[in-house]
CSV table of C-alpha atoms and ligand atoms in Angstrom, one decimal:
chain,number,residue,atom,x,y,z
A,28,MET,CA,-56.5,-202.7,-1.5
A,29,PRO,CA,-55.3,-200.4,1.2
A,30,GLU,CA,-53.6,-202.0,4.3
A,31,SER,CA,-56.2,-202.7,6.9
A,32,PRO,CA,-56.1,-200.0,9.6
A,33,THR,CA,-56.9,-202.2,12.4
A,34,ARG,CA,-55.1,-205.0,14.5
A,35,VAL,CA,-57.1,-207.3,16.6
A,36,LEU,CA,-56.6,-206.9,20.2
A,37,VAL,CA,-59.5,-209.0,21.8
A,38,PRO,CA,-61.0,-211.5,19.5
A,39,ALA,CA,-64.9,-212.2,19.3
A,40,GLU,CA,-64.6,-215.5,21.0
A,41,ARG,CA,-62.7,-214.1,24.1
A,42,ILE,CA,-65.1,-211.3,24.3
A,43,GLN,CA,-68.2,-213.5,24.3
A,44,ALA,CA,-66.3,-216.0,26.9
A,45,ARG,CA,-65.7,-213.2,29.2
A,46,ILE,CA,-69.2,-211.9,29.0
A,47,ARG,CA,-70.4,-215.4,30.1
A,48,GLU,CA,-68.2,-214.9,33.1
A,49,LEU,CA,-69.5,-211.5,33.8
A,50,GLY,CA,-73.1,-212.8,33.5
A,51,ALA,CA,-72.5,-215.5,36.0
A,52,ALA,CA,-71.1,-213.0,38.6
A,53,ILE,CA,-73.9,-210.5,38.1
A,54,ASP,CA,-76.3,-213.6,38.5
A,55,LYS,CA,-74.8,-214.2,41.8
A,56,ASP,CA,-74.8,-210.7,43.1
A,57,TYR,CA,-78.3,-209.8,42.0
A,58,PRO,CA,-80.5,-212.7,42.7
A,59,ASN,CA,-83.6,-210.6,42.3
A,60,GLY,CA,-82.6,-209.1,39.1
A,61,VAL,CA,-81.1,-205.7,38.0
A,62,LEU,CA,-81.9,-202.7,35.7
A,63,LEU,CA,-79.1,-202.5,33.0
A,64,VAL,CA,-78.6,-199.1,31.8
A,65,ALA,CA,-76.5,-198.8,28.7
A,66,ILE,CA,-74.7,-195.6,27.7
A,67,LEU,CA,-75.5,-195.0,24.0
A,68,LYS,CA,-74.2,-195.8,21.5
A,69,GLY,CA,-71.2,-197.7,22.2
A,70,ALA,CA,-72.4,-199.9,24.9
A,71,CYS,CA,-75.3,-201.3,23.0
A,72,PHE,CA,-73.4,-204.3,21.6
A,73,PHE,CA,-72.2,-205.2,25.1
A,74,LEU,CA,-75.5,-204.6,26.7
A,75,VAL,CA,-77.3,-207.2,24.5
A,76,ASP,CA,-74.8,-210.0,24.8
A,77,LEU,CA,-74.5,-209.2,28.6
A,78,ALA,CA,-78.2,-209.2,29.2
A,79,ARG,CA,-78.5,-212.8,27.5
A,80,ALA,CA,-75.7,-214.1,29.8
A,81,ILE,CA,-77.7,-213.1,32.9
A,82,THR,CA,-80.4,-215.7,34.0
A,83,ARG,CA,-82.0,-213.3,36.6
A,84,PRO,CA,-84.9,-211.0,35.7
A,85,VAL,CA,-83.2,-208.3,33.6
A,86,ARG,CA,-84.7,-204.7,32.6
A,87,ILE,CA,-83.0,-202.5,30.1
A,88,ASP,CA,-82.8,-198.8,29.5
A,89,PHE,CA,-80.7,-196.3,27.8
A,90,ILE,CA,-79.0,-193.0,28.6
A,91,GLY,CA,-77.2,-190.7,26.1
A,92,ILE,CA,-74.1,-188.7,27.2
A,93,SER,CA,-71.7,-186.9,24.9
A,94,SER,CA,-68.2,-186.2,26.1
A,95,TYR,CA,-66.3,-186.7,23.0
A,96,GLY,CA,-66.3,-184.9,19.5
A,97,LYS,CA,-65.7,-186.7,16.4
A,98,GLY,CA,-62.1,-187.5,17.0
A,99,LYS,CA,-60.0,-189.6,19.5
A,100,THR,CA,-59.7,-186.9,22.3
A,101,SER,CA,-62.2,-185.7,24.9
A,102,SER,CA,-63.8,-182.4,24.6
A,103,GLY,CA,-63.8,-182.5,28.5
A,104,GLU,CA,-67.4,-181.3,28.3
A,105,VAL,CA,-70.3,-183.8,29.3
A,106,LYS,CA,-73.9,-183.5,28.8
A,107,LEU,CA,-77.0,-185.7,28.8
A,108,THR,CA,-78.3,-186.1,25.3
A,109,LYS,CA,-81.1,-188.8,26.2
A,110,ASP,CA,-82.6,-189.5,29.6
A,111,LEU,CA,-83.8,-192.7,31.0
A,112,ASP,CA,-87.4,-193.8,30.6
A,113,THR,CA,-87.3,-195.5,33.8
A,114,ALA,CA,-87.6,-194.0,37.3
A,115,ILE,CA,-84.8,-195.8,39.2
A,116,ASP,CA,-85.6,-194.8,42.8
A,117,GLY,CA,-85.5,-198.1,44.8
A,118,LEU,CA,-84.2,-200.0,42.0
A,119,ASP,CA,-80.8,-202.0,41.7
A,120,VAL,CA,-79.2,-200.3,38.7
A,121,LEU,CA,-76.1,-201.5,36.9
A,122,ILE,CA,-74.6,-198.9,34.3
A,123,VAL,CA,-73.2,-200.8,31.3
A,124,GLU,CA,-70.3,-199.0,29.5
A,125,ASP,CA,-68.1,-200.0,26.6
A,126,ILE,CA,-64.9,-198.4,28.0
A,127,VAL,CA,-63.6,-196.4,30.8
A,128,ASP,CA,-61.0,-193.9,29.6
A,129,SER,CA,-60.5,-190.8,31.5
A,130,GLY,CA,-63.5,-191.5,33.9
A,131,ILE,CA,-65.1,-188.2,33.2
A,132,THR,CA,-68.3,-189.6,31.5
A,133,LEU,CA,-69.0,-192.2,34.4
A,134,SER,CA,-68.1,-189.9,37.2
A,135,TYR,CA,-70.7,-187.4,35.8
A,136,LEU,CA,-73.2,-190.2,35.1
A,137,VAL,CA,-72.9,-191.7,38.7
A,138,GLY,CA,-73.5,-188.2,40.2
A,139,VAL,CA,-76.5,-187.7,38.2
A,140,LEU,CA,-78.1,-191.1,38.8
A,141,GLU,CA,-77.1,-191.0,42.6
A,142,GLN,CA,-79.4,-188.1,43.0
A,143,ARG,CA,-82.3,-190.3,42.0
A,144,ARG,CA,-81.9,-192.6,44.9
A,145,PRO,CA,-81.5,-196.0,43.3
A,146,SER,CA,-81.3,-199.0,45.9
A,147,SER,CA,-77.8,-199.6,44.5
A,148,LEU,CA,-75.8,-198.3,41.6
A,149,ARG,CA,-72.7,-200.0,40.2
A,150,ILE,CA,-70.8,-200.1,36.9
A,151,VAL,CA,-69.9,-202.8,34.5
A,152,ALA,CA,-67.4,-201.9,31.7
A,153,LEU,CA,-66.2,-204.2,29.1
A,154,LEU,CA,-62.8,-202.5,28.8
A,155,ASP,CA,-60.7,-200.3,31.2
A,156,LYS,CA,-57.7,-198.2,30.2
A,157,PRO,CA,-56.6,-197.5,33.8
A,158,ASP,CA,-53.4,-195.4,32.7
A,159,ARG,CA,-55.8,-192.8,31.4
A,160,ARG,CA,-57.8,-192.1,34.3
A,161,LEU,CA,-58.3,-188.3,35.3
A,162,ARG,CA,-61.3,-189.0,37.7
A,163,PRO,CA,-61.5,-191.9,40.1
A,164,VAL,CA,-64.4,-194.4,39.2
A,165,ASP,CA,-65.3,-197.5,41.1
A,166,VAL,CA,-65.9,-200.0,38.4
A,167,ALA,CA,-67.4,-203.2,40.0
A,168,TYR,CA,-67.0,-205.5,37.1
A,169,VAL,CA,-64.3,-205.1,34.3
A,170,GLY,CA,-64.0,-207.3,31.1
A,171,PHE,CA,-60.6,-206.6,30.0
A,172,ARG,CA,-57.9,-204.2,31.2
A,173,ILE,CA,-56.1,-202.9,28.1
A,174,PRO,CA,-53.0,-200.6,27.4
A,175,ASP,CA,-53.4,-197.0,26.4
A,176,GLU,CA,-54.3,-197.5,22.5
A,177,PHE,CA,-57.5,-196.3,20.7
A,178,VAL,CA,-59.7,-199.3,20.1
A,179,VAL,CA,-62.5,-199.8,17.7
A,180,GLY,CA,-65.0,-202.6,17.1
A,181,TYR,CA,-67.7,-204.5,19.1
A,182,GLY,CA,-69.7,-201.1,19.5
A,183,LEU,CA,-66.7,-198.7,19.8
A,184,ASP,CA,-66.2,-196.3,16.9
A,185,TYR,CA,-63.8,-193.8,15.4
A,186,ALA,CA,-65.8,-191.0,14.0
A,187,GLU,CA,-68.9,-193.4,14.0
A,188,MET,CA,-67.1,-196.1,12.0
A,189,TYR,CA,-66.1,-199.5,12.8
A,190,ARG,CA,-68.7,-200.2,15.4
A,191,ASN,CA,-69.8,-203.4,13.6
A,192,LEU,CA,-66.5,-205.2,13.8
A,193,ALA,CA,-66.9,-208.3,15.7
A,194,ASP,CA,-63.4,-208.2,17.4
A,195,ILE,CA,-62.1,-205.4,19.3
A,196,CYS,CA,-59.2,-203.9,17.3
A,197,VAL,CA,-56.5,-201.2,17.8
A,198,LEU,CA,-56.8,-198.5,15.1
A,199,GLU,CA,-53.2,-198.4,13.8
A,200,VAL,CA,-53.4,-196.1,10.7
A,201,PRO,CA,-55.1,-193.0,11.7
A,202,PRO,CA,-57.9,-192.0,8.9
A,203,GLY,CA,-57.4,-188.8,7.3
A,204,PRO,CA,-59.3,-185.7,8.4
A,205,VAL,CA,-63.1,-186.3,9.3
A,206,LEU,CA,-65.4,-184.9,7.1
A,207,GLY,CA,-68.8,-183.5,8.0
B,30,LIG,P1,-64.1,-191.2,29.4
B,30,LIG,O1,-65.1,-190.1,29.8
B,30,LIG,O2,-62.8,-190.4,29.1
B,30,LIG,O3,-63.8,-192.3,30.4
B,30,LIG,O4,-64.7,-191.7,28.0
B,30,LIG,C1,-65.5,-192.7,27.9
B,30,LIG,C2,-66.0,-192.8,26.5
B,30,LIG,O5,-65.1,-192.4,25.5
B,30,LIG,C3,-66.4,-194.1,26.1
B,30,LIG,O6,-67.7,-194.4,26.5
B,30,LIG,C4,-66.1,-194.2,24.7
B,30,LIG,O7,-67.3,-193.7,23.9
B,30,LIG,C5,-65.0,-193.1,24.4
B,30,LIG,N1,-63.8,-193.8,24.2
B,30,LIG,C6,-62.8,-193.7,25.2
B,30,LIG,N2,-61.6,-194.5,24.7
B,30,LIG,C7,-62.1,-195.0,23.5
B,30,LIG,C8,-61.5,-195.7,22.4
B,30,LIG,O8,-60.2,-196.3,22.6
B,30,LIG,N3,-62.0,-196.0,21.3
B,30,LIG,C9,-63.3,-195.6,21.3
B,30,LIG,N4,-64.0,-194.8,22.0
B,30,LIG,C10,-63.3,-194.5,23.2
B,31,LIG,MG1,-69.4,-194.3,25.2
């Protein structure tokens, strides 16, 4: 068997405990409920657990944005690949993201959604790598601040792999060249 390419950074139990805390904070701040907008695909795992940790009325929607190629570095290009199904004017909207890295994705998305005049627009991110920031982003709720390492699991991928790991792990042994 080859050595595992991953090392656990945040174990599943800690992720779930932190999500319960985030849910309680969101309950307090949004007594009338909130629309959760998850960024495909990585944030879907977080969205599902977060939605269940909130007791106020929750609606969910999804938006697709691509800013990364198949590897570990940003292409710097951002485009909308799937729009919301919901009209958000007058709604309290919370963007749900897996990780904030350069901030390019979120600063683009906030710009796009602000134009639609939501009643409020904030961000909840499970992970934050503040050392990597290129664009300032105001993240209202952060699960964990982590060092500048490439992580996979709990929705996060490397070349579409590892999303199904229950823990958040550092990818230690970079896989060979990505095929296809
Ligand atoms: P940003 O636009 O540079 O902030 O990138 C945000 C997106 O890049 C996230 O939604 C992830 O999809 C991806 N990303 C950034 N860092 C990592 C990482 O360490 N592992 C996996 N994906 C990452
Ligand atoms: Mg993402």
